[in-house]
Structure formats: C-alpha cells, structure tokens
Coordinates of C-alpha atoms and ligand atoms in Angstrom, one line a residue:
M1112 CA -6.6 7.6 3.6
S1113 CA -5.6 4.0 1.4
S1114 CA -1.8 4.1 0.2
V1115 CA -0.6 4.2 -3.5
I1116 CA 2.5 3.0 -3.5
K1117 CA 3.2 0.1 -1.2
V1118 CA 6.9 -1.3 -1.1
T1119 CA 8.5 -4.2 1.7
N1120 CA 11.7 -5.1 2.0
L1121 CA 13.0 -4.1 -1.5
S1122 CA 16.7 -4.3 -2.2
K1123 CA 18.7 -4.5 -5.3
S1124 CA 22.9 -4.4 -6.2
F1125 CA 24.9 -3.8 -9.3
G1126 CA 27.5 -6.6 -8.6
S1127 CA 28.7 -6.3 -4.8
K1128 CA 27.8 -2.7 -4.8
A1129 CA 23.5 -2.6 -2.8
A1130 CA 22.0 0.2 -4.2
L1131 CA 18.8 -0.2 -2.0
K1132 CA 18.8 -2.4 0.9
N1133 CA 15.7 -3.8 2.4
V1134 CA 14.0 0.0 2.0
S1135 CA 10.3 -0.8 2.9
F1136 CA 7.4 2.9 2.7
E1137 CA 3.3 3.5 2.1
I1138 CA 2.7 6.5 -0.3
E1139 CA -0.6 7.5 0.6
Q1140 CA -3.0 9.0 -2.1
G1141 CA -2.9 12.9 -2.6
K1142 CA 0.5 13.0 -0.5
T1143 CA 3.0 14.6 -2.7
T1144 CA 6.3 12.4 -1.5
A1145 CA 10.1 14.3 -1.7
L1146 CA 12.5 11.9 -2.1
I1147 CA 15.6 13.2 -0.9
G1148 CA 19.0 11.7 -0.6
P1149 CA 22.6 12.5 -1.0
N1150 CA 24.8 11.3 -4.3
G1151 CA 24.3 7.7 -4.6
A1152 CA 21.8 7.3 -2.1
G1153 CA 19.8 5.1 -4.5
K1154 CA 16.9 7.3 -5.8
T1155 CA 17.6 6.7 -9.5
T1156 CA 17.7 3.3 -8.5
L1157 CA 14.5 3.4 -6.3
F1158 CA 12.6 5.4 -8.9
S1159 CA 13.7 3.2 -11.9
I1160 CA 12.0 -0.3 -9.8
L1161 CA 9.1 2.1 -9.4
C1162 CA 8.4 3.1 -13.3
G1163 CA 9.5 -1.2 -14.0
Y1164 CA 12.5 0.0 -15.8
L1165 CA 14.6 -2.2 -13.4
E1166 CA 13.9 -5.0 -11.8
P1167 CA 14.2 -5.8 -8.4
D1168 CA 17.0 -8.7 -6.8
S1169 CA 13.8 -9.2 -4.0
G1170 CA 10.8 -7.6 -2.0
Q1171 CA 7.8 -6.5 -3.3
V1172 CA 6.1 -3.3 -5.0
D1173 CA 2.8 -2.8 -5.1
I1174 CA 0.8 -0.1 -7.1
L1175 CA -2.5 0.8 -6.8
G1176 CA -3.0 -3.2 -6.0
Q1177 CA -1.4 -3.8 -8.7
Q1178 CA 2.2 -5.9 -8.7
L1179 CA 5.3 -4.8 -10.7
G1180 CA 5.0 -4.9 -14.3
E1181 CA 1.6 -5.7 -14.9
P1182 CA 0.1 -4.3 -17.9
K1183 CA -3.2 -2.7 -15.8
L1184 CA -0.8 -0.1 -14.6
F1185 CA 0.1 1.3 -18.1
S1186 CA -1.0 4.7 -17.5
K1187 CA -1.9 5.0 -14.2
L1188 CA 2.2 5.8 -12.9
S1189 CA 4.6 7.5 -15.3
A1190 CA 7.9 9.6 -14.5
L1191 CA 9.9 12.7 -16.0
P1192 CA 12.9 10.8 -15.5
Q1193 CA 16.5 13.0 -14.6
D1194 CA 17.9 13.1 -18.4
A1195 CA 14.3 13.2 -20.2
Q1196 CA 14.8 14.1 -23.7
L1197 CA 13.0 15.2 -26.3
D1198 CA 13.4 15.2 -30.2
P1199 CA 14.4 18.4 -31.3
R1200 CA 13.1 17.3 -35.3
F1201 CA 9.3 17.4 -33.8
S1202 CA 6.9 20.3 -33.6
L1203 CA 5.2 19.4 -30.0
E1204 CA 2.2 18.1 -30.9
K1205 CA 3.8 15.4 -33.4
Q1206 CA 6.0 14.7 -30.2
L1207 CA 3.2 14.3 -28.0
C1208 CA 0.9 12.4 -30.5
F1209 CA 2.9 9.6 -30.8
Y1210 CA 3.5 9.2 -26.9
S1211 CA -0.1 9.3 -26.5
R1212 CA -0.8 7.3 -29.1
L1213 CA 2.0 4.6 -27.4
Q1214 CA -0.5 4.9 -24.3
G1215 CA -3.7 3.5 -27.1
L1216 CA -5.4 6.8 -27.7
S1217 CA -7.0 6.7 -31.1
K1218 CA -5.3 9.7 -33.4
P1219 CA -8.4 12.5 -32.6
A1220 CA -7.8 11.7 -28.6
A1221 CA -4.1 11.8 -28.9
I1222 CA -4.3 15.3 -30.8
K1223 CA -7.0 16.2 -28.0
E1224 CA -5.1 15.0 -25.1
T1225 CA -1.4 16.5 -26.5
H1226 CA -3.7 20.7 -26.4
R1227 CA -4.9 19.8 -22.8
V1228 CA -1.4 18.7 -21.2
L1229 CA 0.4 21.5 -23.6
E1230 CA -2.4 24.0 -21.7
L1231 CA -2.0 22.8 -18.1
V1232 CA 1.6 23.4 -18.7
G1233 CA 1.3 26.9 -20.6
L1234 CA 2.1 25.7 -23.6
K1235 CA -0.9 25.7 -25.3
D1236 CA 0.5 28.8 -28.3
N1237 CA 3.6 26.5 -28.5
V1238 CA 1.5 23.2 -30.5
N1239 CA 3.6 24.0 -33.3
S1240 CA 7.0 24.8 -32.1
R1241 CA 9.4 22.5 -32.6
V1242 CA 11.5 20.8 -29.6
S1243 CA 15.1 22.7 -31.2
E1244 CA 13.1 26.3 -30.8
L1245 CA 12.4 26.0 -26.6
S1246 CA 14.2 27.3 -24.4
H1247 CA 15.6 24.9 -21.6
G1248 CA 12.7 25.8 -19.1
M1249 CA 9.8 25.3 -22.3
R1250 CA 11.3 21.7 -23.1
K1251 CA 11.5 20.7 -19.0
R1252 CA 7.5 21.9 -19.2
V1253 CA 6.9 19.4 -22.1
C1254 CA 8.4 16.9 -20.9
I1255 CA 6.2 17.5 -17.7
A1256 CA 3.2 17.7 -20.2
Q1257 CA 4.5 13.6 -21.9
A1258 CA 4.4 12.6 -17.7
L1259 CA 0.6 14.0 -17.3
I1260 CA -0.7 12.3 -20.4
D1261 CA -4.2 10.1 -19.9
K1262 CA -4.1 11.7 -16.4
P1263 CA -2.0 9.5 -14.9
E1264 CA -3.1 8.3 -11.3
I1265 CA 1.0 8.3 -10.1
I1266 CA 3.7 10.7 -11.4
L1267 CA 7.3 10.5 -10.3
L1268 CA 9.6 14.0 -11.2
D1269 CA 13.2 13.4 -11.0
E1270 CA 14.8 16.9 -10.7
A1271 CA 11.9 18.2 -12.8
T1272 CA 13.5 21.8 -12.2
A1273 CA 17.1 20.7 -12.2
G1274 CA 19.2 23.7 -14.4
L1275 CA 16.4 26.4 -14.3
D1276 CA 15.5 29.8 -13.5
P1277 CA 14.1 30.7 -10.7
V1278 CA 11.0 31.6 -12.2
N1279 CA 10.6 28.4 -14.8
A1280 CA 11.5 26.1 -11.8
R1281 CA 8.5 28.4 -9.9
E1282 CA 6.5 28.0 -12.5
I1283 CA 7.1 23.9 -12.4
R1284 CA 6.4 24.3 -8.7
N1285 CA 2.7 25.8 -8.9
I1286 CA 2.1 23.4 -12.1
I1287 CA 2.9 20.8 -9.7
S1288 CA 0.7 22.1 -6.4
D1289 CA -2.1 23.1 -9.0
L1290 CA -2.2 19.4 -10.2
S1291 CA -1.6 18.1 -6.9
D1292 CA -5.3 17.1 -6.3
Q1293 CA -5.9 14.8 -9.1
A1294 CA -2.5 12.3 -8.7
T1295 CA 0.5 12.2 -6.7
F1296 CA 3.5 13.5 -7.1
I1297 CA 6.5 11.3 -5.2
L1298 CA 9.6 14.9 -6.4
S1299 CA 13.5 14.0 -6.3
S1300 CA 15.2 17.0 -5.6
H1301 CA 18.4 18.0 -4.0
D1302 CA 16.5 21.6 -2.7
L1303 CA 15.5 20.8 0.3
S1304 CA 13.7 24.2 0.0
E1305 CA 12.2 23.5 -2.7
L1306 CA 10.4 20.0 -1.5
E1307 CA 9.8 22.1 1.6
R1308 CA 7.2 24.1 -0.1
L1309 CA 5.6 21.0 -1.9
C1310 CA 5.3 17.6 0.6
S1311 CA 4.1 16.6 2.8
H1312 CA 5.6 13.3 3.3
I1313 CA 9.7 13.0 3.3
L1314 CA 11.1 9.7 1.8
Y1315 CA 15.3 9.7 3.3
L1316 CA 17.1 7.4 1.3
D1317 CA 21.0 7.3 2.4
Q1318 CA 23.6 4.9 1.4
G1319 CA 20.7 2.3 0.2
E1320 CA 19.2 2.4 3.3
L1321 CA 15.8 4.6 4.5
S1322 CA 16.5 6.2 7.2
E1323 CA 13.6 8.9 7.3
H1324 CA 9.8 8.6 6.6
K1325 CA 7.8 10.4 8.1
T1326 CA 4.9 12.7 7.7
R1327 CA 5.8 16.5 8.3
N1328 CA 3.2 17.9 10.6
Y1329 CA 3.3 20.4 12.8
Q1330 CA -0.6 20.0 14.5
G1331 CA 0.9 19.2 18.1
E1332 CA 1.3 20.6 21.1
H1333 CA 3.9 23.0 20.2
N1334 CA 5.2 25.0 17.1
Y1335 CA 8.1 25.8 15.1
L1336 CA 9.3 29.0 13.3
T1337 CA 12.4 30.0 12.2
L1338 CA 14.4 33.3 12.6
Q1339 CA 16.6 34.7 10.4
L1340 CA 19.0 37.0 11.1
I1341 CA 20.8 39.7 9.3
N1342 CA 23.3 40.1 11.8
E1343 CA 24.6 37.9 14.8
P1344 CA 23.4 39.6 17.9
H1345 CA 25.7 39.0 21.0
Q1346 CA 24.0 36.1 23.3
A1347 CA 21.0 35.9 21.0
L1348 CA 19.8 32.4 22.0
D1349 CA 20.1 33.0 25.6
Y1350 CA 17.7 36.0 24.8
L1351 CA 15.1 34.5 22.8
K1352 CA 15.0 31.4 25.1
Q1353 CA 13.4 34.2 27.4
L1354 CA 10.8 35.0 25.7
Q1355 CA 7.1 33.7 26.8
D1356 CA 6.2 30.6 25.9
V1357 CA 9.5 29.6 24.4
T1358 CA 10.2 25.5 25.2
H1359 CA 13.0 25.3 23.4
V1360 CA 15.6 27.4 20.7
Q1361 CA 18.3 25.8 18.7
Q1362 CA 20.8 28.2 17.0
T1363 CA 21.3 25.7 13.7
Q1364 CA 23.5 27.9 11.6
S1365 CA 25.5 31.1 11.7
K1366 CA 22.2 33.6 12.1
E1367 CA 19.0 31.3 12.5
F1368 CA 17.1 30.0 15.1
V1369 CA 14.9 27.5 15.4
I1370 CA 12.1 28.7 18.2
E1371 CA 9.2 26.5 19.4
Y1372 CA 6.7 27.6 20.8
K1373 CA 3.7 27.1 22.6
A1374 CA 1.3 26.1 20.4
E1375 CA -2.0 27.8 22.2
N1376 CA 0.2 31.1 21.9
K1377 CA -1.7 31.9 18.6
Q1378 CA 0.2 35.5 18.4
F1379 CA 3.5 34.4 19.1
D1380 CA 5.2 35.0 15.3
V1381 CA 3.9 38.8 16.2
H1382 CA 5.3 39.0 19.5
L1383 CA 8.5 38.1 18.5
L1384 CA 8.8 40.3 16.0
K1385 CA 8.2 43.3 18.7
Y1386 CA 10.8 41.3 20.5
C1387 CA 13.7 41.6 17.4
H1388 CA 12.4 45.6 17.2
K1389 CA 12.6 46.1 21.0
L1390 CA 16.2 44.9 21.1
N1391 CA 17.6 46.2 17.6
W1392 CA 17.7 42.7 16.1
Q1393 CA 17.4 42.9 12.0
Y1394 CA 15.6 40.3 10.4
R1395 CA 16.1 38.6 6.8
Q1396 CA 13.2 36.3 6.8
L1397 CA 11.1 34.7 9.5
I1398 CA 10.0 30.9 8.2
N1399 CA 6.7 29.2 10.0
G1400 CA 8.0 25.8 11.0
N1401 CA 11.0 24.1 11.0
T1402 CA 13.1 23.7 7.6
L1403 CA 13.4 20.6 6.0
E1404 CA 17.5 21.0 6.2
N1405 CA 17.0 21.2 9.6
E1406 CA 15.0 18.2 10.7
L1407 CA 16.7 16.6 8.7
F1408 CA 20.8 17.4 9.5
N1409 CA 20.4 19.6 12.8
K1410 CA 18.2 17.0 14.5
E1411 CA 19.6 17.8 18.7
Ligands
LIG546 N1 23.8 0.3 -13.8 C1 24.5 0.7 -12.6 N2 25.5 -0.7 -12.4 C2 26.7 0.0 -11.1 N3 26.2 0.8 -10.5 C3 25.0 1.1 -10.4 C4 23.8 1.5 -11.6 N4 23.5 2.2 -11.1 C5 23.0 2.3 -9.5 N5 24.1 1.6 -9.9 C6 25.4 2.7 -7.8 O1 24.1 2.0 -7.2 C7 24.2 3.6 -6.2 C8 22.6 4.3 -6.3 O2 22.6 4.7 -7.7 P1 21.3 6.0 -7.6 O3 22.0 6.0 -9.3 O4 20.4 5.1 -7.5 O5 21.9 6.8 -6.5 P2 21.1 8.2 -6.6 O6 21.1 8.3 -5.6 O7 20.2 8.8 -8.4 O8 22.4 9.3 -6.9 P3 22.0 11.1 -7.6 O9 21.5 11.4 -6.8 O10 24.1 11.3 -7.7 O11 21.6 11.1 -8.6 C9 25.2 4.0 -6.4 O12 26.5 3.4 -5.8 C10 25.7 3.6 -8.0 O13 26.5 3.7 -8.1

C-alpha cells in the first residue's frame, strides 16, 4: 500500500522549548491514524506543520509525493483545527460556499459542493440556518463538512468530538467511519476509546518524541480479550490463568483483566463467559482485543 504522508527527522522548537524532536513516520493510504499524547506533547505542532501553517526547523515532510507548501497540495489535504470557529452571522450555505470558492470552485459548483458536504454530515435541511441557531454538536458537524469540501485525500481532525454529548460524538464517529474508504483520516483526541474504535494505526507523541508507531494487529498466534467484572473476585487472576488455552493474564486495573489466549480456540469467548457464570462472577463487559489504553500504558 502506498504512503500518503512520509515524515523524516522532523524537529521544531519554540525558543528553547523543543516541541518536536526528530520525528519520523509514514501513514499509508486509507489507514485511519490516531495521534495521541499528553498535553504539550507536540500534537498541534505536528498538525500545524502537516497543514503548512508552521514551518519545521529541520526534516522532510512528503505529502502525496509533494513537499510541504506545494500548490498541488491545495485542496488535497484539509484540517479541522481544535479551535475551529464559524461566523455566527452567516447561513451555512453562505459560509461553506465561501470556503468552496476559496478552494477555486465556480459559484454553481460551490453551491453544489456545499449541499453535498452538508448532506454527508446530516445537515442538509439546515442549509439556510445561521450558525448562531445551531447547537454545539451541529456546529462541529459544519466544521467537519468544511473539511470535506472538494473531496480532500487527507483529512486531519484535531479533537473532532471534544465537548460533545455521547450521541453527537457517535454521529461524528460514524461520519468518519463511513468516509474512511474515500480519504485518509488522521485524528487527534484525548479519548482513547474513541480512537480505538476508529483507528488501525497509532502515533504516540510524548514531549516531542514519537515513542509508539505501530499498526494494531491481533492476527497472530494469540488473541486478546479484555474482561471487566462488576466485583473483584478473590484470586481472579489465578482462576483465569487456569482456563484452557490461556497463555497470559494481566490485571490492568481494579476489576479489569487482559487475557491472552491461543487464537486457534475460536470459541474462547463463549468458554470464558461460561466459566464466569460457573464461578458466579458478574461481568460488566467483554471487549474484543486489548484496550488501547492498556496497550500504551500497561505494558508488562
Ligand atoms: N507558539 C508557541 N510558542 C511557544 N511555545 C509553544 C508554541 N506552540 C507550542 N508551544 C510549546 O510546544 C510544546 C508542544 O505544544 P503543542 O501545542 O504542540 O502540544 P499538544 O500535544 O497539542 O498539547 P495539547 O494536548 O495540550 O493541545 C508545548 O510545550 C507548548 O508549550
């Protein structure tokens, strides 16, 4: 598969503060990628460089075979900044047409494009609404619609669901998931469970250094299940280790266990639930795979 972004030895400092230190990675076409890291890790700096808002001090950035700032990249990469704002006075049509015209579309094409992207985010009936009349979640969807104008090949979304209620956050996740065969999404969020649902590829930044860069892949000899219980049974770890085909068990937090088992056992989840029932354990949920949080922070 071809890579759409290739970053090599990228560094950026603000005065004496190194925001990115020799960062290198590649993103393959169609692989929804998560950019994760604590506050101040360098995520916004990296996004800003990829969008061409900031110049790196050193290193190479190759996007769709072009160097940063090449006019050919215009409209092939779009971004939703964390603090994206809309003008509350204008209708959605006026606002999105304006952005479409900036992308070089003719007036009729801009109107058509505005209606297309608003339909994609479920707001086609609001084309004449003013931004001031919209809820926070609807405004976020308009910002995503803006990022979809002219079908960019790469879309960067910084905290796309921050501050949204679960229903609106889910709708935005569905939009991203539905469009992920048409564009490569790079998502930054502090919500690991959200990223884990959407992303197959993780970039983990900490203090400007890229310390994780891997494709999540469970198709090996072993599979994982994360078992969350309602109570903490006595010696639960020992009981779980005794189950047939279990190769490793780790307790990752109170009442949560990551169980590694032989992938050849296709019925393992059923056996595990029957085992819980037999032991009179009540479970909260059984998650397929290891959680992203455990993968990143609970390695043994
Ligand atoms: N314009 C700037 N001037 C000075 N320092 C900056 C500037 N922009 C970022 N920094 C510093 O660079 C480092 C990385 O900041 P950045 O905003 O990229 O982190 P982040 O991972 O996006 O953080 P957050 O999750 O809090 O949004 C921080 O130490 C920050 O203080």
